[in-house]
mmCIF file with all atom_site columns, C-alpha atoms in Angstrom:
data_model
loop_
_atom_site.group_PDB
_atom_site.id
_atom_site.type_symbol
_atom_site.label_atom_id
_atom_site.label_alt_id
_atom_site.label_comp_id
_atom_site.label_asym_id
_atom_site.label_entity_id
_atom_site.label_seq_id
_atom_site.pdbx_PDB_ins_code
_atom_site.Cartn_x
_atom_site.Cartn_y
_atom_site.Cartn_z
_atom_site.occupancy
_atom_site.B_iso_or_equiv
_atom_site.pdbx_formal_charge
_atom_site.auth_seq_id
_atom_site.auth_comp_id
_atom_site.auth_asym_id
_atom_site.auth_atom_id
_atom_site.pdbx_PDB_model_num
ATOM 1   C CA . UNK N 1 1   ? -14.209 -31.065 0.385   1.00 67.00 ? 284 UNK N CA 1
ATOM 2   C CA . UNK N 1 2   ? -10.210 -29.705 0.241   1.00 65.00 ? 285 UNK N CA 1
ATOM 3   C CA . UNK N 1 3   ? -11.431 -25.870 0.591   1.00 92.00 ? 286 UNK N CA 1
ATOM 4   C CA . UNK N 1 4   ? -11.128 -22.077 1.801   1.00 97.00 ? 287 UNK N CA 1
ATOM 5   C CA . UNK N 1 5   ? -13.811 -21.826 4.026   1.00 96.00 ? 288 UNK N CA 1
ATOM 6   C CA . UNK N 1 6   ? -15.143 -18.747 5.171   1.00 96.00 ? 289 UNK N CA 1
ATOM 7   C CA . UNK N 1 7   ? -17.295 -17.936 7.963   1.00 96.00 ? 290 UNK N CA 1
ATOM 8   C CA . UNK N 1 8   ? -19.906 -15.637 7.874   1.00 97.00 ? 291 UNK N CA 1
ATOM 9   C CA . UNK N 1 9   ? -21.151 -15.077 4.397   1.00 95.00 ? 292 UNK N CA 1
ATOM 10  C CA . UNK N 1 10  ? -22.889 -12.310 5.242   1.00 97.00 ? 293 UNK N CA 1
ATOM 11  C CA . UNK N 1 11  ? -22.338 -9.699  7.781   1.00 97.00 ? 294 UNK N CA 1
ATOM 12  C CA . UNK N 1 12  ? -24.557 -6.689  8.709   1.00 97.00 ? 295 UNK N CA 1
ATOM 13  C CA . UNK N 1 13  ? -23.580 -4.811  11.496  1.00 97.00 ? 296 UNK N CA 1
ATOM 14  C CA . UNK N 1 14  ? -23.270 -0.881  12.861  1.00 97.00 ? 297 UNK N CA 1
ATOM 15  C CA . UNK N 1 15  ? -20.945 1.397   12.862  1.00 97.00 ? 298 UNK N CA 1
ATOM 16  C CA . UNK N 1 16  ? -18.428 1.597   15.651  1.00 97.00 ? 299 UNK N CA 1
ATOM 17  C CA . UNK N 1 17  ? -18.888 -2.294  16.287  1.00 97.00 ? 300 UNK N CA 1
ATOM 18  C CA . UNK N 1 18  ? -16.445 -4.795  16.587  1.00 97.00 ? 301 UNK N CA 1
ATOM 19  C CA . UNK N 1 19  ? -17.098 -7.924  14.266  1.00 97.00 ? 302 UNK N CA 1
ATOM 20  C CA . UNK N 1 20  ? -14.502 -11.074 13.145  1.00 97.00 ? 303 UNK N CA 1
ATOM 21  C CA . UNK N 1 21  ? -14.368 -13.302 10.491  1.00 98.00 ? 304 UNK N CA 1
ATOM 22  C CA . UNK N 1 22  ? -12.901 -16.469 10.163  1.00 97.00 ? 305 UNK N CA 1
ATOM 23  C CA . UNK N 1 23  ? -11.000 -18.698 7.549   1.00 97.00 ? 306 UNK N CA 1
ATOM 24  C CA . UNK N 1 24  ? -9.810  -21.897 7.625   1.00 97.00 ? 307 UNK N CA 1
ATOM 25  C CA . UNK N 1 25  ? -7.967  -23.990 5.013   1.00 97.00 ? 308 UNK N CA 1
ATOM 26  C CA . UNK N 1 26  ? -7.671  -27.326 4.807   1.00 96.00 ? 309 UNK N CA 1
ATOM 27  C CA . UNK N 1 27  ? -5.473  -27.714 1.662   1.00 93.00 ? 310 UNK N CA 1
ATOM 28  C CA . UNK N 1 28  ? -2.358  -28.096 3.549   1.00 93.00 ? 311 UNK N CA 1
ATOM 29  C CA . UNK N 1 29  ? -1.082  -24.520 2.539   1.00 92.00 ? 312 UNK N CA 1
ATOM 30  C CA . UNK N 1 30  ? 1.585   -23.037 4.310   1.00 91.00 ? 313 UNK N CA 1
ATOM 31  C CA . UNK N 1 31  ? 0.356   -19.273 3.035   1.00 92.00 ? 314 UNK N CA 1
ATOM 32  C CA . UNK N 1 32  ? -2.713  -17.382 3.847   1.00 94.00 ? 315 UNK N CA 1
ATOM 33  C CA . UNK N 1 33  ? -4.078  -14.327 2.893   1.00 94.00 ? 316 UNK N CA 1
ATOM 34  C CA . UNK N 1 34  ? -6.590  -11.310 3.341   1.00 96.00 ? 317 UNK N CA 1
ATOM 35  C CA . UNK N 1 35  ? -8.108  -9.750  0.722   1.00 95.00 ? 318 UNK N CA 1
ATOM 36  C CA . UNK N 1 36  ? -10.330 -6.554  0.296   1.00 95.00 ? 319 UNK N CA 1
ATOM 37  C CA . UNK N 1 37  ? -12.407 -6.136  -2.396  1.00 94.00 ? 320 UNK N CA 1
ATOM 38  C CA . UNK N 1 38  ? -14.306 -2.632  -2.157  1.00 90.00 ? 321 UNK N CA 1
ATOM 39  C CA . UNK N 1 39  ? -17.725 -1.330  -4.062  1.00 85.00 ? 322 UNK N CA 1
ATOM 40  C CA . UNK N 1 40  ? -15.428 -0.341  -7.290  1.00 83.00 ? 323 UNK N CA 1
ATOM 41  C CA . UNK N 1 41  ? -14.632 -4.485  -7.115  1.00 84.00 ? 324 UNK N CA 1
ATOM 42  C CA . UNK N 1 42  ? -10.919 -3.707  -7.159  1.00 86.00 ? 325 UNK N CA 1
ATOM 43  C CA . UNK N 1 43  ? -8.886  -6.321  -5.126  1.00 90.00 ? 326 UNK N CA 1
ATOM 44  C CA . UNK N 1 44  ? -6.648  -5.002  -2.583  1.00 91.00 ? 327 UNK N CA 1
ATOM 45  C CA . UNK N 1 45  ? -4.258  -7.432  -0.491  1.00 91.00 ? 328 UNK N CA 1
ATOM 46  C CA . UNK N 1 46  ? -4.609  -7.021  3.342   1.00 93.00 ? 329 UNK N CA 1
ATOM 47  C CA . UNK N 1 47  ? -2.196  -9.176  4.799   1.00 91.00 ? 330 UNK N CA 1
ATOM 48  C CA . UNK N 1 48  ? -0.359  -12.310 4.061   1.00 90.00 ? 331 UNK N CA 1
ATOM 49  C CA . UNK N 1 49  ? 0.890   -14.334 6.846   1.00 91.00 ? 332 UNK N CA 1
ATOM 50  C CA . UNK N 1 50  ? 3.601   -17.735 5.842   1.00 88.00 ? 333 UNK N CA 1
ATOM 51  C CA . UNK N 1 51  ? 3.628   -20.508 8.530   1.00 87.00 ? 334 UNK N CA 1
ATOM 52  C CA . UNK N 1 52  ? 1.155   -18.279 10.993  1.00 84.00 ? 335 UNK N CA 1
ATOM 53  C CA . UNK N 1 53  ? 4.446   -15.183 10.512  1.00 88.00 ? 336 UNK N CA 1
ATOM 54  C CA . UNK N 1 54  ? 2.872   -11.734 9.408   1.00 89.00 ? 337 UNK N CA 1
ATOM 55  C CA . UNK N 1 55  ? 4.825   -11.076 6.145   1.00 87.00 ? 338 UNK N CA 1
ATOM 56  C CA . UNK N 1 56  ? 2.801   -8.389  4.566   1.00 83.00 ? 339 UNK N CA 1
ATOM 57  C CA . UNK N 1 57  ? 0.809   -6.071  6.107   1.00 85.00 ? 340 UNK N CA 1
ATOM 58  C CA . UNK N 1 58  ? -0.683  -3.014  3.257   1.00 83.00 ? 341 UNK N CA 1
ATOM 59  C CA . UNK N 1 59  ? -1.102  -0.199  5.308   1.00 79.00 ? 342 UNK N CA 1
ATOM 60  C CA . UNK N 1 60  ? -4.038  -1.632  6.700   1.00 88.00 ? 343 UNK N CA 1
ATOM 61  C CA . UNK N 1 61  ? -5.348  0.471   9.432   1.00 91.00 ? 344 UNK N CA 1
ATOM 62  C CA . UNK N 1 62  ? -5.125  -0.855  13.303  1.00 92.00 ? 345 UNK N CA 1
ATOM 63  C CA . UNK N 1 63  ? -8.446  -1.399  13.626  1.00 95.00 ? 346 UNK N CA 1
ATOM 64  C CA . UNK N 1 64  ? -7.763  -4.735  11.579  1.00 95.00 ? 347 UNK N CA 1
ATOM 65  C CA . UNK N 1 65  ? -6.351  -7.128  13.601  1.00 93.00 ? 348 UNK N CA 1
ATOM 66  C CA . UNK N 1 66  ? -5.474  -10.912 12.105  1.00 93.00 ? 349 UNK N CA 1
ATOM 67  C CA . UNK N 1 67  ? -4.764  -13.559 14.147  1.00 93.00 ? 350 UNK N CA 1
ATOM 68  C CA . UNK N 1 68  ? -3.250  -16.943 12.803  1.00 93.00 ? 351 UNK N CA 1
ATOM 69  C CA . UNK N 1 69  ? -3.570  -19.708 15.371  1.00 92.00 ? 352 UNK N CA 1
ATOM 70  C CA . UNK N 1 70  ? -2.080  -22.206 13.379  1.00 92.00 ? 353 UNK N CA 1
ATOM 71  C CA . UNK N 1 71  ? -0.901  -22.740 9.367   1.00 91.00 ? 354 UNK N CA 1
ATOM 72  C CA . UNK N 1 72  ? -4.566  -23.510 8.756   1.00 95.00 ? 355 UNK N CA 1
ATOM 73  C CA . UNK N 1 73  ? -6.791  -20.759 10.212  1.00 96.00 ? 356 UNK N CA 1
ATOM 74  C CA . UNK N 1 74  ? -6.212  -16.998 9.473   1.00 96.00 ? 357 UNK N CA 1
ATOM 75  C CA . UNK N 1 75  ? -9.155  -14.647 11.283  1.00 96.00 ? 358 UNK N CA 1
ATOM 76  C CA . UNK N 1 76  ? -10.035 -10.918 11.002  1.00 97.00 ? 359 UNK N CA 1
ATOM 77  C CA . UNK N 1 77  ? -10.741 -9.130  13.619  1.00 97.00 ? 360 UNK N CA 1
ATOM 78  C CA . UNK N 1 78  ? -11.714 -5.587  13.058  1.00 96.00 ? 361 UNK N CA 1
ATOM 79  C CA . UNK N 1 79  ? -12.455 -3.068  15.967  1.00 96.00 ? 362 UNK N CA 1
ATOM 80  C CA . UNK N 1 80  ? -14.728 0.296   15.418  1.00 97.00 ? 363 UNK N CA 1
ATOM 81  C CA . UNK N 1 81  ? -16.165 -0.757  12.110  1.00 97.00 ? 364 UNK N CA 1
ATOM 82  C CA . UNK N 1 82  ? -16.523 2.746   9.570   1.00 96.00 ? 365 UNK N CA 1
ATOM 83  C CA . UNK N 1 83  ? -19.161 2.792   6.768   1.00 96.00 ? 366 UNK N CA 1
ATOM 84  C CA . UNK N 1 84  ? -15.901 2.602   4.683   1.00 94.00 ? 367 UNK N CA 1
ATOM 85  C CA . UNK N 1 85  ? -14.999 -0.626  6.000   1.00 96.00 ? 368 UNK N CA 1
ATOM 86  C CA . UNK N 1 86  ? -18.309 -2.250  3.899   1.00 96.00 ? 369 UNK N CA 1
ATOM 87  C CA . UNK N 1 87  ? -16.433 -4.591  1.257   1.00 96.00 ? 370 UNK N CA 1
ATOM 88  C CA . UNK N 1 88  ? -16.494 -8.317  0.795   1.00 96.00 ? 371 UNK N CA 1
ATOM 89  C CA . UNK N 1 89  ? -13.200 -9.863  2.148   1.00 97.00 ? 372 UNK N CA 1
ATOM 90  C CA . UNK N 1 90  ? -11.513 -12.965 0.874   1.00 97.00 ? 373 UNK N CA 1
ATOM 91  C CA . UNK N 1 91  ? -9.425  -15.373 2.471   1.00 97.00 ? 374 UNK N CA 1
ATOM 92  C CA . UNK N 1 92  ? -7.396  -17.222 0.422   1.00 95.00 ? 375 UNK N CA 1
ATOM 93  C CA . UNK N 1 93  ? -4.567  -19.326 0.587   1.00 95.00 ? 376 UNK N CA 1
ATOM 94  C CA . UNK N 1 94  ? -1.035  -20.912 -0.922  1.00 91.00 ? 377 UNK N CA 1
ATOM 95  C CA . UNK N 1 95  ? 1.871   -23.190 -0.615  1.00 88.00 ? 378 UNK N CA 1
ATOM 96  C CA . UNK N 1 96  ? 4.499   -21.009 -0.725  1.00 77.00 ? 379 UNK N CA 1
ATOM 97  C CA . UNK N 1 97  ? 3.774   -17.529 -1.682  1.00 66.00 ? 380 UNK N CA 1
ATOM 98  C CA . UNK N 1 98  ? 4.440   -17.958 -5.816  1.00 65.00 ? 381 UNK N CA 1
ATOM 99  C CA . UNK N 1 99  ? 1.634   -20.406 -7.231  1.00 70.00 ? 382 UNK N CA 1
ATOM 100 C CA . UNK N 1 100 ? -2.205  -20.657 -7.269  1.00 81.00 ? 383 UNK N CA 1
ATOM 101 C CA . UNK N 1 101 ? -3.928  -18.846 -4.876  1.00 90.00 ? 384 UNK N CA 1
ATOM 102 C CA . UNK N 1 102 ? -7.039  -20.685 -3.477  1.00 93.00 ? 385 UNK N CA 1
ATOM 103 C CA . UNK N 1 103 ? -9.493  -18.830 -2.580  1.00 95.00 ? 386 UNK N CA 1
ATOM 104 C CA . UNK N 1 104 ? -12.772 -18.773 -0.480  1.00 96.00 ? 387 UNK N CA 1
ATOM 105 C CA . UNK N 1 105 ? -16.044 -17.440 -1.260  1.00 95.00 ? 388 UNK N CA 1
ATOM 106 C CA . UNK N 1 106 ? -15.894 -14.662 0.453   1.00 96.00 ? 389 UNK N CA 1
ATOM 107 C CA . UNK N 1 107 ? -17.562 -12.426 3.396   1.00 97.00 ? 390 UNK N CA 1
ATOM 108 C CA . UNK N 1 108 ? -19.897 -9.334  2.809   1.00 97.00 ? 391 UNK N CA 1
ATOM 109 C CA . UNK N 1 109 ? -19.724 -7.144  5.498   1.00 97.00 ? 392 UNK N CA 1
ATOM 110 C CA . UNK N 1 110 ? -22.564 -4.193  5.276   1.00 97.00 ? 393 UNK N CA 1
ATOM 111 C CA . UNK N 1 111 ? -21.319 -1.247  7.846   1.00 97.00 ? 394 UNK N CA 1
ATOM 112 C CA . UNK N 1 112 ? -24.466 0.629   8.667   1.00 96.00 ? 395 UNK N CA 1
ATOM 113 C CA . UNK K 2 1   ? 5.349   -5.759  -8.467  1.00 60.00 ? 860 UNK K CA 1
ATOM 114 C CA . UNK K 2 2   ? 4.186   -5.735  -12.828 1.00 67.00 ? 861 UNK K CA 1
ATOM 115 C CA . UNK K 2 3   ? 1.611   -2.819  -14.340 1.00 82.00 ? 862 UNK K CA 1
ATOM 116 C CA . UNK K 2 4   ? -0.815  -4.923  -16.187 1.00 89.00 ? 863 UNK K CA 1
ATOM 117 C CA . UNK K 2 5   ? -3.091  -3.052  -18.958 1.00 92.00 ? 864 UNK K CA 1
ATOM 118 C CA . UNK K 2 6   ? -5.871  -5.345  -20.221 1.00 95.00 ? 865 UNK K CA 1
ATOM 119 C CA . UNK K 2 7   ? -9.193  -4.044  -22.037 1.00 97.00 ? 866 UNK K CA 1
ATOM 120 C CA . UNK K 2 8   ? -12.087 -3.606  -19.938 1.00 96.00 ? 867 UNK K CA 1
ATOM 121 C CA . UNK K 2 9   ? -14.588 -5.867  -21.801 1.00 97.00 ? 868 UNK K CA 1
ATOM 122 C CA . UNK K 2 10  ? -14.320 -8.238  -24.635 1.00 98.00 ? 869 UNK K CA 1
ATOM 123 C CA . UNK K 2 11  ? -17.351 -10.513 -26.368 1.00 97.00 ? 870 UNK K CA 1
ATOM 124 C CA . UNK K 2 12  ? -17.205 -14.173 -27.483 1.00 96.00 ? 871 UNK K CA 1
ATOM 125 C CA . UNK K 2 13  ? -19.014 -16.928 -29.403 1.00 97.00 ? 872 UNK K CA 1
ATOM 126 C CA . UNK K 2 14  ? -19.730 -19.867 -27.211 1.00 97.00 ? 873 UNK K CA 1
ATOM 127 C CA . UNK K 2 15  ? -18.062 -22.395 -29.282 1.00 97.00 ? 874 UNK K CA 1
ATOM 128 C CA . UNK K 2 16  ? -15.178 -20.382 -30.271 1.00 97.00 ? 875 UNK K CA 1
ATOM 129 C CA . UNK K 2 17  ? -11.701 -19.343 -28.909 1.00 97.00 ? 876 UNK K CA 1
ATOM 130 C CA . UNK K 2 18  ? -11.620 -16.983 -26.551 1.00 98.00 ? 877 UNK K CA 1
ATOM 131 C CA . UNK K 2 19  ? -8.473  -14.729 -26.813 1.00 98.00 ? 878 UNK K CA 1
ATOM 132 C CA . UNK K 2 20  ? -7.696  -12.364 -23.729 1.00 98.00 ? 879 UNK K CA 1
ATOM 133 C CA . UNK K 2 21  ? -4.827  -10.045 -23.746 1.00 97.00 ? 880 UNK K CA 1
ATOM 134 C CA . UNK K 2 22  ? -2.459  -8.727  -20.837 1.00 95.00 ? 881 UNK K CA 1
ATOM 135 C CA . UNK K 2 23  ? 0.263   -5.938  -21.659 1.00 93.00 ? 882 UNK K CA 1
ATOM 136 C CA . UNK K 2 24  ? 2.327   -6.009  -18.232 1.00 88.00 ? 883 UNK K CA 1
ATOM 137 C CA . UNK K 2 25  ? 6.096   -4.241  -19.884 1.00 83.00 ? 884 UNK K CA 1
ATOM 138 C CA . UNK K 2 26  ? 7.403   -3.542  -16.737 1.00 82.00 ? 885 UNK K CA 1
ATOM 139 C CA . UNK K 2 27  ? 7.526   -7.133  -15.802 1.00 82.00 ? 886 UNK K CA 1
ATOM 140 C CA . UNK K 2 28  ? 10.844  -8.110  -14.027 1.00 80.00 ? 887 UNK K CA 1
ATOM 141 C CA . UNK K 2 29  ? 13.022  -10.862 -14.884 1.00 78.00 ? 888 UNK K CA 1
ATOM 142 C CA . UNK K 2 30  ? 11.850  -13.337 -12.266 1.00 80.00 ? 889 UNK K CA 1
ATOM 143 C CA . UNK K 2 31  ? 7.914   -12.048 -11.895 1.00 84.00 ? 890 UNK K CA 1
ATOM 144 C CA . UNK K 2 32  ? 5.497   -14.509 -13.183 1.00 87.00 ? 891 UNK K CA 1
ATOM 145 C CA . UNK K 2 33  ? 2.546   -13.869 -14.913 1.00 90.00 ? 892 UNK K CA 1
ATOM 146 C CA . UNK K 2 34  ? -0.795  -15.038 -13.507 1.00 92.00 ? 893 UNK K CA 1
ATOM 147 C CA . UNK K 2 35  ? -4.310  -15.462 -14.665 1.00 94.00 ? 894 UNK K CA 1
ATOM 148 C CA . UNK K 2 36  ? -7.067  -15.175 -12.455 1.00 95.00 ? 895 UNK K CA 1
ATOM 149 C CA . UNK K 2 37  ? -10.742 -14.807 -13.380 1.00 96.00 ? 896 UNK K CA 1
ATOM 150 C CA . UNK K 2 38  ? -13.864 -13.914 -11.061 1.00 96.00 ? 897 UNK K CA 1
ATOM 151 C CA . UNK K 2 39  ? -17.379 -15.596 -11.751 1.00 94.00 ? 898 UNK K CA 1
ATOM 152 C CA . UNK K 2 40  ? -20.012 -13.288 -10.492 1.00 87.00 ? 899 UNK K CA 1
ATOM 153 C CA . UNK K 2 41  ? -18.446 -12.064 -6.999  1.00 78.00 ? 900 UNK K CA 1
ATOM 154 C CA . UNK K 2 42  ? -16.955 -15.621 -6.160  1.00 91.00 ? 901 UNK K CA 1
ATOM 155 C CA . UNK K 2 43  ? -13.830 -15.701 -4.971  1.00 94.00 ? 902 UNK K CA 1
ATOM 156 C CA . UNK K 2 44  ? -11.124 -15.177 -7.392  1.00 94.00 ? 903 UNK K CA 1
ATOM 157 C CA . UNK K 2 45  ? -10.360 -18.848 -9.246  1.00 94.00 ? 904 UNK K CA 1
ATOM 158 C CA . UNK K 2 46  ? -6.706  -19.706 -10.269 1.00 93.00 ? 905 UNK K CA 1
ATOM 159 C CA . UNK K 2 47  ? -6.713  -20.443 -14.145 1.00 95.00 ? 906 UNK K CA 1
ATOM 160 C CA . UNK K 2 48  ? -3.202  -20.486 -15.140 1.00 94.00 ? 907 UNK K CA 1
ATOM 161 C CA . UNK K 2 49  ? 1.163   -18.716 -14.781 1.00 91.00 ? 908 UNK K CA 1
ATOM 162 C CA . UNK K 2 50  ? 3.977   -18.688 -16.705 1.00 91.00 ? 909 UNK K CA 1
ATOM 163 C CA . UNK K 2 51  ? 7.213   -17.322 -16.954 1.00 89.00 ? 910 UNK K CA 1
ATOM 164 C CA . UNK K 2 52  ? 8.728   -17.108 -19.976 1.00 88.00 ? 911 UNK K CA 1
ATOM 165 C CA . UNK K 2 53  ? 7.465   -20.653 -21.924 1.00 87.00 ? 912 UNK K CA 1
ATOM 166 C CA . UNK K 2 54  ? 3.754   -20.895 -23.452 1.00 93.00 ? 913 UNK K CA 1
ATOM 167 C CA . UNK K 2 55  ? 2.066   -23.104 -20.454 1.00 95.00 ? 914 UNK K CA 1
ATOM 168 C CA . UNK K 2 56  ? -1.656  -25.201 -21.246 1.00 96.00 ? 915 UNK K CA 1
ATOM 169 C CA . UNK K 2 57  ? -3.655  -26.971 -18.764 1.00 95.00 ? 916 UNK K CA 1
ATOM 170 C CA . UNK K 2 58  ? -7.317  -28.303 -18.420 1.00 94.00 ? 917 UNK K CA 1
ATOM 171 C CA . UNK K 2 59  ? -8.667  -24.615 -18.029 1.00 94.00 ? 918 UNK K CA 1
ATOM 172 C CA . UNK K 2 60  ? -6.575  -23.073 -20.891 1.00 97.00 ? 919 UNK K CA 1
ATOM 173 C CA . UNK K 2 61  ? -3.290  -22.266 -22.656 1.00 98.00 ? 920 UNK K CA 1
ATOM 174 C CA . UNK K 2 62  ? -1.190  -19.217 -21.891 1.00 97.00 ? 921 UNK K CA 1
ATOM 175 C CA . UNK K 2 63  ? 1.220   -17.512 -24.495 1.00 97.00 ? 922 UNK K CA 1
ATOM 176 C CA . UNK K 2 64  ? 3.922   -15.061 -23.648 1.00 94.00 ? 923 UNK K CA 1
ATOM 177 C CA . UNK K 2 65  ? 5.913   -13.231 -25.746 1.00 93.00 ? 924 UNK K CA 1
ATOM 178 C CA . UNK K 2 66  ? 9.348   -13.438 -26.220 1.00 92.00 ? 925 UNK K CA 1
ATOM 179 C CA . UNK K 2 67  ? 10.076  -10.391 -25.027 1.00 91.00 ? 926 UNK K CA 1
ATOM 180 C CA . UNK K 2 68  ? 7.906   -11.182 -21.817 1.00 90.00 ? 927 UNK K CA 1
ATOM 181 C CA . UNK K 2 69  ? 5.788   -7.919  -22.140 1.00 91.00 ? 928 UNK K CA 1
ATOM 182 C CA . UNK K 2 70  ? 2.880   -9.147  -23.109 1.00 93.00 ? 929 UNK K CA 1
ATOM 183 C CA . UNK K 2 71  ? 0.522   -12.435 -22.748 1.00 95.00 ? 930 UNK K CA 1
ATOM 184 C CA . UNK K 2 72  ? -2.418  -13.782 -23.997 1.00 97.00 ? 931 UNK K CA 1
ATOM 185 C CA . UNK K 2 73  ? -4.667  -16.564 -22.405 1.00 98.00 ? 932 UNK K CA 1
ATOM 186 C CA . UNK K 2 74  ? -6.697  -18.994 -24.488 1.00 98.00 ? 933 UNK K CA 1
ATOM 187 C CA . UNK K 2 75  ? -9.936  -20.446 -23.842 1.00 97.00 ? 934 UNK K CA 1
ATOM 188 C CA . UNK K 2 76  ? -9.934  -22.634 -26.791 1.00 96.00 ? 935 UNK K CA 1
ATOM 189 C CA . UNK K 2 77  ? -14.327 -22.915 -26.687 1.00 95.00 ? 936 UNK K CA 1
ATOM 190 C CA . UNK K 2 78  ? -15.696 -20.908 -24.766 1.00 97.00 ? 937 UNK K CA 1
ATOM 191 C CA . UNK K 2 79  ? -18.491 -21.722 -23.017 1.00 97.00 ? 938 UNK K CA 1
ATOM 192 C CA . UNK K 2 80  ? -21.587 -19.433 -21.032 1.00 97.00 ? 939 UNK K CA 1
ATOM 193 C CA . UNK K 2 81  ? -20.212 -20.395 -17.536 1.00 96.00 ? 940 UNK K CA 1
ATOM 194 C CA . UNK K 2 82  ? -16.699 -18.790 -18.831 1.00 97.00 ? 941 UNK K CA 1
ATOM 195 C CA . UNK K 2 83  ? -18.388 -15.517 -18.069 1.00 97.00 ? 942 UNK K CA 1
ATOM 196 C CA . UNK K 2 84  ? -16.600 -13.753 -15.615 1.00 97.00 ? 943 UNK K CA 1
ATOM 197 C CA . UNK K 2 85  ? -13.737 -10.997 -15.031 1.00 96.00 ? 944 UNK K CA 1
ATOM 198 C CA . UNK K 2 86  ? -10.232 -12.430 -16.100 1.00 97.00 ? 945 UNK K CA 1
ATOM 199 C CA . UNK K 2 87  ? -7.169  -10.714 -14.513 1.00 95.00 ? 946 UNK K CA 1
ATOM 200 C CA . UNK K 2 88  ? -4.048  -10.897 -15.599 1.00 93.00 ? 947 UNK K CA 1
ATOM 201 C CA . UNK K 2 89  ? -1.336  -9.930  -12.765 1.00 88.00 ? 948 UNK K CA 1
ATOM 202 C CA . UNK K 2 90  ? 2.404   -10.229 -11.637 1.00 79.00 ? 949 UNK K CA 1
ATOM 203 C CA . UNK K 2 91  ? 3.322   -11.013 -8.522  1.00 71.00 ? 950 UNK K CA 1
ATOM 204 C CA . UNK K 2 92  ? 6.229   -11.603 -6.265  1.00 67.00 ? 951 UNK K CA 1
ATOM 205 C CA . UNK K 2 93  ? 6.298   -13.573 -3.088  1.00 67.00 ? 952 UNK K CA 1
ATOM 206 C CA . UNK K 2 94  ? 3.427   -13.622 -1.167  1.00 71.00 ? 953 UNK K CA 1
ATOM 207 C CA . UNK K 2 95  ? 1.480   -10.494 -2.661  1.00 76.00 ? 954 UNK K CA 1
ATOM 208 C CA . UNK K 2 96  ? -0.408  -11.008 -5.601  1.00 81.00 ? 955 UNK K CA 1
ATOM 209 C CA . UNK K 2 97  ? -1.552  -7.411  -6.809  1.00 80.00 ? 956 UNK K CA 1
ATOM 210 C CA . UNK K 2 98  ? -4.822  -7.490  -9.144  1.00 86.00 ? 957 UNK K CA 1
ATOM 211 C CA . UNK K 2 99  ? -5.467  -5.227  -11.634 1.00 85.00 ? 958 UNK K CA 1
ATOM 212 C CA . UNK K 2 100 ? -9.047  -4.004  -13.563 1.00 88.00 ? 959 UNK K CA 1
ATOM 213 C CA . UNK K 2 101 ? -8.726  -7.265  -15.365 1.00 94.00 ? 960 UNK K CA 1
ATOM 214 C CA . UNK K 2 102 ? -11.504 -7.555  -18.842 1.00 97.00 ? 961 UNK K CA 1
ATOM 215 C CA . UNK K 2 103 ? -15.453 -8.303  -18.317 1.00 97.00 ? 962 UNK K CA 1
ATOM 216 C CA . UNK K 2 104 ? -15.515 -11.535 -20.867 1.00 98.00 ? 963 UNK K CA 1
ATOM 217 C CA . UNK K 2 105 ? -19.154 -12.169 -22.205 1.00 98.00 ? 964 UNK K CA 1
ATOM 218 C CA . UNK K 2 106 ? -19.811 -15.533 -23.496 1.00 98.00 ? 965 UNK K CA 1
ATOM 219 C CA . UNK K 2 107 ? -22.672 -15.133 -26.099 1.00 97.00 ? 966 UNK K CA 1
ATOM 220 C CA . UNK K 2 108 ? -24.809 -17.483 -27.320 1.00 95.00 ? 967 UNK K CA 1
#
């Protein structure tokens, strides 16, 4: 299936951890995207990286590290996870950064 | 990047129209307006942009004003599995900013 695909789904883990997740696209997109979507379910853009080039970058603290080894995979790495960090993330991506957004189905990650 | 207003929660039919409205006035010239909508903590699901014509595809139809400060999106019949949070956003390159977007309830 053409897809954003998302790996884990779930994520439990303590506090002061390090944890990734990884995305990978197979839509041919040249666009691809983090997303934060916190307890209040607003939708906050993390980063957007165009042809594996960090473009946008929203004050997102240096503990969040992506790394984009190619146009089709985007990963999060995050370093010294907070209790504020909890949120499910979504990956999604775009050809060009204009149109539809496709996105994936998303990781929890429960900071404990 | 476009202030979009839409009301938190709206009811519909199944059957009928569904009508969803976006204020977004401080839309620039060259900012497209989006629909998005959210099924139960999925990811986000493209429905439908414009720019200044009325657009229509297999989801739904979009109408935009003349003036270009204010949309609304069509479902023409709703159905139960339309359920879900639409959001109606601007966005230029590469950062799509969503709003509170409106809680639709398809009733039986």
């Amino acid at each position: 299936d053409t897809a954003v695909s998302q790996t884990p789904k779930y994520l439990v883990t303590q506090m002061g951890n390090d944890k990734s997740i990884k995305c990978e696209q197979n839509l041919g997109h040249d666009t691809m995207y983090w997303y934060k979507q916190d307890s209040k379910k607003f939708l906050k853009i993390m980063f957007s990286y165009n042809n594996k080039e960090l473009i946008i970058n929203e004050t997102v603290p240096n503990r969040f590290s992506p790394k984009s080894p190619d146009k089709a995979h985007l990963n999060l790495h995050i370093n010294s996870l907070e209790l504020g960090d909890s949120a499910v993330y979504f990956c999604a991506s775009s050809q060009g950064g204009l149109y539809g957004y496709t996105f994936g189905s998303g990781t929890r990650l429960t900071v404990v | 990047d476009a202030k979009t207003t839409q009301p938190p929660s709206m009811d519909c039919a199944e059957g009928r129209a569904a009508n969803l409205p976006c204020n977004h006035s401080t839309i620039s010239g060259n900012e497209y307006v989006y629909w998005y909508r959210q099924i139960h903590s999925q990811g986000p699901q493209y429905i439908i942009h414009g720019l200044k014509n009325n657009e229509t595809n297999e989801m739904a139809s979009l109408i935009i004003t003349e003036d270009r400060k204010s949309s609304t999106l069509i479902l023409p019949h709703a159905t139960l599995r339309d359920t879900a949070v639409y959001y109606c956003l601007g966005g230029s390159n590469y950062k799509l900013t969503f709003g509170k977007g409106t809680l639709l309830t398809v009733n039986p």
